[in-house]
XYZ file of C-alpha atoms in Angstrom:
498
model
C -27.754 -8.184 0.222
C -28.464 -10.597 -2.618
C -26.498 -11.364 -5.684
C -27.576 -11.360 -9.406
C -26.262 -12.764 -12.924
C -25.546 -10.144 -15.145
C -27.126 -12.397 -17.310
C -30.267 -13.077 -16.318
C -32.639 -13.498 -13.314
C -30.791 -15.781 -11.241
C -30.132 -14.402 -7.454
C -28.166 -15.640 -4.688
C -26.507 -14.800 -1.552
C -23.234 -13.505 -1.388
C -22.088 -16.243 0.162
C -22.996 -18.523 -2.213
C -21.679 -15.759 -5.028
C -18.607 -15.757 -3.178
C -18.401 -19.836 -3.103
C -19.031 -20.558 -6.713
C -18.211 -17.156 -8.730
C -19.116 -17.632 -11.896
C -23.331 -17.938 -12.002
C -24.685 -20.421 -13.938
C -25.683 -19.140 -16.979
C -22.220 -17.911 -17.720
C -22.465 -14.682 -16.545
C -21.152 -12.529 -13.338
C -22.297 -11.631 -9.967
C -23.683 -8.546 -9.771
C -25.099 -6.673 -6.661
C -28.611 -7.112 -6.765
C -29.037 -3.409 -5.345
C -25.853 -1.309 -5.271
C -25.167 0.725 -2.354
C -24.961 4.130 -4.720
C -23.761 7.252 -2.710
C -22.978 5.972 0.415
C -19.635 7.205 1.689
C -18.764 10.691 2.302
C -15.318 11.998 3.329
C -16.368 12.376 6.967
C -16.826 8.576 7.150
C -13.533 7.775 6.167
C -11.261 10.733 7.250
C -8.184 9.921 9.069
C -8.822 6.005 9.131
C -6.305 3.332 8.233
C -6.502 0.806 5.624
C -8.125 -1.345 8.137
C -10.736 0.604 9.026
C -11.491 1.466 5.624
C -12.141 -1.841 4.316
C -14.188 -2.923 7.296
C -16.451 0.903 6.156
C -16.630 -0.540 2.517
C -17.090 -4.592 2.948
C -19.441 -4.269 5.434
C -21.835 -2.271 2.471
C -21.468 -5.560 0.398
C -21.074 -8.605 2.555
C -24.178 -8.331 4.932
C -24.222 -12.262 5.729
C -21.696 -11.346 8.181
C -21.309 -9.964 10.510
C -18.893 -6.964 11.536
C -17.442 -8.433 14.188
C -15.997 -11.458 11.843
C -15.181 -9.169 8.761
C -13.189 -6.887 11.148
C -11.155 -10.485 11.957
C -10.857 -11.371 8.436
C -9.600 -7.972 7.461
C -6.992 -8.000 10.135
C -5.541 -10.946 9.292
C -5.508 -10.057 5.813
C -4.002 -6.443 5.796
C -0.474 -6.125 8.503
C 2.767 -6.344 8.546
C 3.335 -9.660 8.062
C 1.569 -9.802 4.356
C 2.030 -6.203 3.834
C 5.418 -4.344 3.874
C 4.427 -0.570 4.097
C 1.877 0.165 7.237
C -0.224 2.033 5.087
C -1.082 -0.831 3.043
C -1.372 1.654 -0.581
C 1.123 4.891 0.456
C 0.500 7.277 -2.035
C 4.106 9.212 -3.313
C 4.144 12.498 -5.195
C 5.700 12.391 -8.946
C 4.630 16.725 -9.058
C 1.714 19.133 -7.642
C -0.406 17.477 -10.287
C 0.143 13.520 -10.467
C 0.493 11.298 -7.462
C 1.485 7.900 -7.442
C -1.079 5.230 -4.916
C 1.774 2.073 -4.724
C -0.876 -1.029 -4.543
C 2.643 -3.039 -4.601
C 4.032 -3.566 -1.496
C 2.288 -7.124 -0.392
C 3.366 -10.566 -0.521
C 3.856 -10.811 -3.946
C 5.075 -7.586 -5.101
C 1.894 -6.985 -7.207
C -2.007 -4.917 -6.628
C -3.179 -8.553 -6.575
C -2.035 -9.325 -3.165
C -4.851 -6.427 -1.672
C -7.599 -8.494 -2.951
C -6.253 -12.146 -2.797
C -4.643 -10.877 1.213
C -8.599 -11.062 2.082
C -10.365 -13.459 -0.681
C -9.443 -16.872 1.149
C -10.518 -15.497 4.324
C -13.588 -14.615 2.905
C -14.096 -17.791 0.684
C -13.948 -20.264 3.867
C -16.026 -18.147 5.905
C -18.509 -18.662 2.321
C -18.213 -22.143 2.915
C -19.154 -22.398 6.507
C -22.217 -20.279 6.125
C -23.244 -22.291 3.063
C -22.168 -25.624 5.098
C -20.168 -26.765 2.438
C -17.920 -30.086 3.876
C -16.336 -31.028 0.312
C -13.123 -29.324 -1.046
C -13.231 -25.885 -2.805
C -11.346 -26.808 -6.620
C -10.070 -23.057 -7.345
C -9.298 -22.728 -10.918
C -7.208 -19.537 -11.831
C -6.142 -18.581 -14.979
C -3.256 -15.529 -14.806
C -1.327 -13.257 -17.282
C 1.280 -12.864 -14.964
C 0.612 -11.191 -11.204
C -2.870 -13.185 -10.243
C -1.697 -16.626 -10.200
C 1.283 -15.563 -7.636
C -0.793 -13.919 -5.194
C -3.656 -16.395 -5.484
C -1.123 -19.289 -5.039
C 0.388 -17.567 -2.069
C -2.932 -16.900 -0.713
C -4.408 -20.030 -0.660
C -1.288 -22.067 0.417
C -1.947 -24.720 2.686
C -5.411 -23.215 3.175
C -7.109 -26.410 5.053
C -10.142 -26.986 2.866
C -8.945 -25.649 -0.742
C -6.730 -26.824 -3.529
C -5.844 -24.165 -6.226
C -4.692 -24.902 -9.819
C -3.264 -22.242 -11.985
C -2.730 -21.724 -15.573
C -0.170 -18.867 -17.452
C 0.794 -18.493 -20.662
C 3.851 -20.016 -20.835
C 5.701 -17.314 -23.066
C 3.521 -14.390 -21.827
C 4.699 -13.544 -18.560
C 7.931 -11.905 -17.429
C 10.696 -14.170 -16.287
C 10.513 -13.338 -12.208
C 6.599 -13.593 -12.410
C 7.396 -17.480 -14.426
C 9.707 -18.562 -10.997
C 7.315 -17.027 -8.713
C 4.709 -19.825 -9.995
C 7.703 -22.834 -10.705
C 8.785 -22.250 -7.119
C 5.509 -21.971 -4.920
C 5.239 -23.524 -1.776
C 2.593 -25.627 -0.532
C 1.090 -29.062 -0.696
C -2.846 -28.040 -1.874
C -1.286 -26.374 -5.482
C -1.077 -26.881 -8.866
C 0.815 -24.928 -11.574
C 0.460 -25.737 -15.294
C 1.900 -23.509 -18.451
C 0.045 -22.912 -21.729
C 0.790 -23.495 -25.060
C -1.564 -20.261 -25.801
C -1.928 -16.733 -24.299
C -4.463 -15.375 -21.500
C -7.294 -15.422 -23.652
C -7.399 -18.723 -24.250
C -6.511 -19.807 -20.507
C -9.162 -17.726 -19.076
C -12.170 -19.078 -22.032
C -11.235 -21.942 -21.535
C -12.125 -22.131 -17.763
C -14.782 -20.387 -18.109
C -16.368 -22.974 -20.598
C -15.273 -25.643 -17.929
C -17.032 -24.174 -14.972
C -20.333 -24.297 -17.283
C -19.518 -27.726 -18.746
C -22.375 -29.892 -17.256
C -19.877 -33.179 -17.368
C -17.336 -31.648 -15.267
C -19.315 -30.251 -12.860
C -21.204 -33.687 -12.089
C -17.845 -35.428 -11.936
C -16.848 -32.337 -9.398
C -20.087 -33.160 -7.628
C -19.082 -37.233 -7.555
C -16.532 -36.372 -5.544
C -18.040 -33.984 -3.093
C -16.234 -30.678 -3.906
C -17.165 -27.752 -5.592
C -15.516 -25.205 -8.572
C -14.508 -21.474 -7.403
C -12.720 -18.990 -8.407
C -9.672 -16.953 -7.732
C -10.170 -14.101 -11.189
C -11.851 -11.351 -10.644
C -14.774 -12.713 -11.740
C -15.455 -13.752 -8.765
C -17.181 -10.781 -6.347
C -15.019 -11.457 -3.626
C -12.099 -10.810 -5.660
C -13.366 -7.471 -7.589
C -15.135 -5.822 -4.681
C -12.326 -5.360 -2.296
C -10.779 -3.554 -4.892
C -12.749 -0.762 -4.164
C -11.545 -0.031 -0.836
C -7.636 1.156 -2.281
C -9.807 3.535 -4.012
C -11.527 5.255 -1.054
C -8.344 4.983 0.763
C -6.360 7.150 -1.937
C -9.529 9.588 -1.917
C -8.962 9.674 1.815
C -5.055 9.852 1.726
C -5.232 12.756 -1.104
C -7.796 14.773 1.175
C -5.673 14.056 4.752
C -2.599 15.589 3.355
C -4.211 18.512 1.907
C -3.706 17.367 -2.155
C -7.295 17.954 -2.649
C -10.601 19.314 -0.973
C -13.196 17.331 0.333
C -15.498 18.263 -2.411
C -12.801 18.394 -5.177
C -12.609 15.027 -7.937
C -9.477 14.056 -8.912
C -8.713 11.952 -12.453
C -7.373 8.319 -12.237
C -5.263 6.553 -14.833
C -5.382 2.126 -14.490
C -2.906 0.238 -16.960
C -5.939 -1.835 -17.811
C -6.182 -5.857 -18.583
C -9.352 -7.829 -17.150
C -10.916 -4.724 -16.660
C -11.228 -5.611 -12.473
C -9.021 -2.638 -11.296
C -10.749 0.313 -13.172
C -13.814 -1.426 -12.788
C -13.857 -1.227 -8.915
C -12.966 2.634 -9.267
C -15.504 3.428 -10.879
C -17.776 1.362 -8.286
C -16.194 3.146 -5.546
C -17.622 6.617 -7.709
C -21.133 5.161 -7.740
C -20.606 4.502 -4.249
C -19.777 8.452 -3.741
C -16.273 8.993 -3.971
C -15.247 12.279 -6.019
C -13.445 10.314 -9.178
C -13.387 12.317 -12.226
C -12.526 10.762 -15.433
C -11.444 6.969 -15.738
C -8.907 6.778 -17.607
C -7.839 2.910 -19.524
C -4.483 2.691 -20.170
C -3.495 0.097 -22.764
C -0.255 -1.307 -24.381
C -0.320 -2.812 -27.827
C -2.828 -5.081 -27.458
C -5.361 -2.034 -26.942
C -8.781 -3.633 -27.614
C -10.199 -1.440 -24.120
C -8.634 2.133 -25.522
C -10.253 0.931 -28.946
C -13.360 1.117 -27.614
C -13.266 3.769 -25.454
C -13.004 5.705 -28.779
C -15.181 3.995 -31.147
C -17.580 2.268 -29.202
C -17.066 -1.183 -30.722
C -15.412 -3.624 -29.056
C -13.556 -6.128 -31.712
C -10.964 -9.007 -30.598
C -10.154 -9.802 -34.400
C -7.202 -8.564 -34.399
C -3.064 -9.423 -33.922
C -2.097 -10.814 -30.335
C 0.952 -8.663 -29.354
C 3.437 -10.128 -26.351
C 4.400 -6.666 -24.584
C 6.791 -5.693 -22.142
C 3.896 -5.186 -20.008
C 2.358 -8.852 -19.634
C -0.109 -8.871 -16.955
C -2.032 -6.137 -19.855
C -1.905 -8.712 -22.737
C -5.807 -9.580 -22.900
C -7.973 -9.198 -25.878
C -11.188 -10.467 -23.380
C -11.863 -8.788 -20.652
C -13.845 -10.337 -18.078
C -14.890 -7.933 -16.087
C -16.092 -5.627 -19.278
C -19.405 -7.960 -18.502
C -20.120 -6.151 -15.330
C -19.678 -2.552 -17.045
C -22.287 -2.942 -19.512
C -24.283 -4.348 -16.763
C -24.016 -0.746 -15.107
C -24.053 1.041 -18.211
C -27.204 -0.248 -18.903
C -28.891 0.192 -15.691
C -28.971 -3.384 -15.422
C -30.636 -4.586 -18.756
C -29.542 -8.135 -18.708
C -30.995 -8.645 -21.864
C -28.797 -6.755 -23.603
C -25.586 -8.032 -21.746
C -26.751 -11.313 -22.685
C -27.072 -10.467 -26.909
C -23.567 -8.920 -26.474
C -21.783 -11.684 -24.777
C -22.805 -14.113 -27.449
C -21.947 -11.474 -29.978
C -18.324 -11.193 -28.344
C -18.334 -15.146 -28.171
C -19.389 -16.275 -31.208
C -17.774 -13.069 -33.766
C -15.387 -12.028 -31.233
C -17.030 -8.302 -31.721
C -20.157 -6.175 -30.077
C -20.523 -2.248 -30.213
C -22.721 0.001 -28.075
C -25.370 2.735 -29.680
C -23.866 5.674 -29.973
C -26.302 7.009 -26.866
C -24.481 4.872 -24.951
C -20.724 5.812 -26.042
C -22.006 9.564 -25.435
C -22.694 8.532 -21.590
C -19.347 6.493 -21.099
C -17.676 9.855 -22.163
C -18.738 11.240 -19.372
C -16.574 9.098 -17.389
C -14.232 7.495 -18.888
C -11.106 7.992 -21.618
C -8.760 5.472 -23.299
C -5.449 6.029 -25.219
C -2.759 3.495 -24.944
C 1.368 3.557 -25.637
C 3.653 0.964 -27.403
C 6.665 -0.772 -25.800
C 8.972 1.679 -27.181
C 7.159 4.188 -25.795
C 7.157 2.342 -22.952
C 10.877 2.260 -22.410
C 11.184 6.083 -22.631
C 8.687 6.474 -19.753
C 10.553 4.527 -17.375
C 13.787 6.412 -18.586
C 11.872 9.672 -18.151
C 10.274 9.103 -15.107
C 13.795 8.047 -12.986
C 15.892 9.999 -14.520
C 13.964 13.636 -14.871
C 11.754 12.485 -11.586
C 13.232 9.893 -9.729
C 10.943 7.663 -9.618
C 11.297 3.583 -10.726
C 8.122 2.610 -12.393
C 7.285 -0.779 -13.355
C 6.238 -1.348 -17.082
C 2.266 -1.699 -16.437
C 2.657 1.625 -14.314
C 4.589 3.371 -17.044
C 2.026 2.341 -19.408
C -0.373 4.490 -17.207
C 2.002 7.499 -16.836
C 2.434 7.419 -20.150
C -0.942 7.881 -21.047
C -1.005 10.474 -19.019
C 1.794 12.500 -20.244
C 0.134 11.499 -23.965
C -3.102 13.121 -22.748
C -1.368 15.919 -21.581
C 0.614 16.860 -24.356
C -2.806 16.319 -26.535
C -4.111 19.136 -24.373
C -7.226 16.557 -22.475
C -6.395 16.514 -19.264
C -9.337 18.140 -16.984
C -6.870 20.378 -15.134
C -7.728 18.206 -11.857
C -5.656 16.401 -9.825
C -4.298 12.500 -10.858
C -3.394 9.723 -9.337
C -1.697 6.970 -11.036
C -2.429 3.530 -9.770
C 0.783 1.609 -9.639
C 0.235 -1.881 -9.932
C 3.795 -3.752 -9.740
C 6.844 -3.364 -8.270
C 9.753 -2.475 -10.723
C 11.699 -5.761 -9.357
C 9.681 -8.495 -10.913
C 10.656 -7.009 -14.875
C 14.312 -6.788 -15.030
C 14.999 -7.100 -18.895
C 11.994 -4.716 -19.440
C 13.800 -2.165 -16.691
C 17.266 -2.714 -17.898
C 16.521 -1.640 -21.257
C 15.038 0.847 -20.371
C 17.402 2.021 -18.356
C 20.425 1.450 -20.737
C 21.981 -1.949 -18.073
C 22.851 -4.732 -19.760
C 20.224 -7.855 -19.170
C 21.789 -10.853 -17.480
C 20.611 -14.098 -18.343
C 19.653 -14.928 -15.137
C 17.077 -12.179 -13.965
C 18.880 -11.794 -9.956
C 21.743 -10.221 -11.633
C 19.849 -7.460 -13.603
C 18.141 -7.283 -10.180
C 21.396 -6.344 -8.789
C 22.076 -3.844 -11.364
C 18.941 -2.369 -10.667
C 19.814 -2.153 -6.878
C 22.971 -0.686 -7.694
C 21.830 1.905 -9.549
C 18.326 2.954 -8.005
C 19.163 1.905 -4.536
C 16.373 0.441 -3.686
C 16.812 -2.549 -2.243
C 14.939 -6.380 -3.467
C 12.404 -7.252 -1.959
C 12.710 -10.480 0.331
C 9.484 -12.021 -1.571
C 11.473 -12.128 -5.304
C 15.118 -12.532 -3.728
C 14.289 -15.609 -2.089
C 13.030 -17.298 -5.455
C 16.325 -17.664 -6.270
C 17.533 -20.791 -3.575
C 13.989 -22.510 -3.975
C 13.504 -25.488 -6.001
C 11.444 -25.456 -9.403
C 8.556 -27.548 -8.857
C 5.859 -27.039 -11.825
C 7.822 -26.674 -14.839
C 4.986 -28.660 -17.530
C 3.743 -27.141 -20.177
C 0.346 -28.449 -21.953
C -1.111 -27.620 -24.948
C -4.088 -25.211 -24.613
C -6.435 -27.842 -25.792
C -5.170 -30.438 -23.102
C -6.531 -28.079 -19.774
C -9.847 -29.726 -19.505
C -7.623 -32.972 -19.119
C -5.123 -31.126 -16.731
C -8.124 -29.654 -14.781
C -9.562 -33.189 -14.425
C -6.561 -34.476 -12.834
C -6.200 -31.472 -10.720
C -9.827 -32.720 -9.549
C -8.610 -36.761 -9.009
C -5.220 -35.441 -7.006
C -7.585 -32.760 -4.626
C -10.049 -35.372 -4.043
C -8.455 -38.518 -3.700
């Protein structure tokens, strides 16, 4: 199968796709041919995680082959990176809602499912394109990415990986997770500047003609952990079939029946690969975007227009604090049946007024699929309160932002009447002010204790990955200006390839 820009004509295999992820007119990779309606129930009944990735990759990856993505897979999804041997359990919340748990990896975050697998699939990249030089991974991260890339790519022989956060946009735990990785082929640098500016501000560096011929002076090449990259976004798709699966094994649903989703929605990646996994024949009904404060995505779902000239709000749900979405690119690819023409006009709309809008034809057909509707951090607070308390169940911020969408929707009188999952994307452990308030604990100064209230309270115990942070050394603790990263990024490339 062969890869495409979203912007233009430019094809390539998906192992080159996978090596260099961004293409090089600025736009994403793309399928060239999608593999629409492929998977019915009967192919994926009764099979683990395992089994179902190997079903899904092997529909996207065809430059190899399935002995070695069976290997890859393996080592990427078991119980030493995983701590639940379903991979994405699914728990009930009432006959109607279900909960799929994409937490329970190395890192605490839905992250870890793609970036288990990406490095695995990245070196095998750069043997079949018989690249010798380094692989320079630049990753920008509003909270949960730049912790599972980091811990992916650790010590991977071959790769160095330099991350960037915004250093007043992420929660406390997700800040030490970065200060304290391990590993000798890293690099972990804070902003002066939010998401937005980290992630356009790689972007415009892997396009930079300069930078890339200095990258080629040394022998290496630029890739990417974000989801822009395919072999990020497209294993994203299997937690999808897997819930379909899972909701159809235990009786929840029929074979035939749909059943609603709700995605606390950032870069777009995670909703984005459900509603490949529909084109690819799975029974979802209506995508639903759930958005905090910062709800630029629910905005549009409603109007049609998509404008970032607006107020930057820092939420109690980080990881959701994006005004750009990357992965939007790839939906108006699909929505309009691949008219790269008019992706093109609209990124340079979005780039140079910071606002596009669709025809109102095309807003009619996205209602057919998808909803928006987002909450407020207050709002916030009460779901988490509500959800333990009336259901027993601790929810994470970015998950409560879903469920209370939901509930929103619900009360409004729109929900379809079918059955919804709610894709939880963090685990409740890696927000303790946010969860303390909510749940009326006091918040410690240092983050471990609230973590012990929590435990106290919910019983549920920490898990190993946040409370070993604690006795580990701080090792990246600078913070640059957001206009000093091209500088950062060209030391990054003098340290890798010295």
């Amino acid at each position: 199968m062969k890869y495409r820009s979203t912007r233009s004509d430019e094809r390539v295999t998906s192992t080159y796709a996978l090596l260099h992820g961004l293409a090089a007119d600025g736009g994403l990779y793309v399928p060239e041919t999608f593999p629409e309606n492929t998977l019915v129930y009967d192919d994926i009944k009764g099979k683990s995680y395992i089994d179902t990735a190997c079903i899904v990759l092997e529909k996207f990856f065809t430059d190899f082959n399935r002995s070695d993505i069976r290997k890859m897979v393996e080592k990427a999804y078991n119980s030493t990176t995983f701590d639940d041997e379903r991979i994405v359990p699914l728990r009930s919340l009432d006959t109607d809602v279900s909960v799929a748990e994409l937490f329970h990896g190395r890192t605490a975050a839905f992250k870890d499912l793609a970036l288990s697998l990406f490095p695995y699939l990245l070196t095998a990249a750069k043997e079949k394109e018989k690249e010798v030089g380094q692989i320079l991974i630049l990753t920008a991260t509003s909270g949960d990415t730049g912790k599972a890339a980091l811990e992916g790519f650790k010590d991977v022989e071959g790769t160095n990986i330099a991350v960037f956060y915004p250093e007043d946009g992420v929660s406390p735990m997700q800040k030490l997770q970065m200060q304290t990785q391990e590993g000798q082929n890293i690099s972990v640098t804070a902003i002066d500047g939010n998401f937005d500016d980290a992630q356009s501000m790689l972007k415009r560096i892997f396009t930079d003609k300069e930078i890339n011929d200095y990258v080629a002076e040394k022998g290496a090449v630029f890739s990417s952990a974000n989801s822009i990259n395919i072999g990020r976004l497209l294993p994203q798709i299997i937690y999808y079939v897997f819930t379909y699966a899972s909701l159809v094994d235990d009786g929840v649903i029929g074979e035939k029946e749909s059943f609603d989703v709700v995605v606390p929605t950032g870069n777009f990646g995670n909703i984005l690969a459900a509603y490949l996994a529909k084109k690819m024949g799975i029974p979802v009904g209506t995508l639903i975007c759930a958005s905090n404060r910062n709800k630029v995505l629910a905005d549009f779902f409603a109007t049609g227009v998509y404008d970032m000239n607006r107020d930057f709000y820092v939420t109690t749900s980080p990881s959701m604090d994006i005004l750009l979405s990357s992965n939007f690119e790839r939906f108006l690819y699909y929505l309009t049946n691949g008219d790269v023409d008019a992706v093109k006009v609209w990124e340079k709309e979005l780039q140079e007024t910071g606002k596009m809008s669709v025809p109102e034809a095309l807003l009619k057909k996205i209602d057919l699929t998808f909803a928006g509707d987002w909450i407020d951090d207050e709002e916030t607070k009460n779901v988490i309160n509500y959800a333990y308390n009336d259901e027993t169940y601790l929810m994470d911020p970015h998950t409560a932002v879903a469920y209370g969408v939901y509930l929103k929707r619900k009360r409004q009188g729109l929900v379809s009447g079918r059955h919804t999952v709610i894709m939880s994307t963090a685990h409740p452990y890696k927000f303790p002010p946010a969860m303390c308030r909510a749940l009326g604990l006091p918040v410690d100064e240092n983050p471990f204790d609230s973590l012990e209230r929590l435990t106290a309270l919910s019983g549920i115990g920490i898990p190993y990955s946040l409370k070993r942070l604690q006795d580990l050394p701080l090792r990246f603790t600078e913070t640059v200006d957001k206009s000093e990263m091209k500088r950062t990024v060209t030391k990054f490339i003098d340290d890798a390839t010295r």
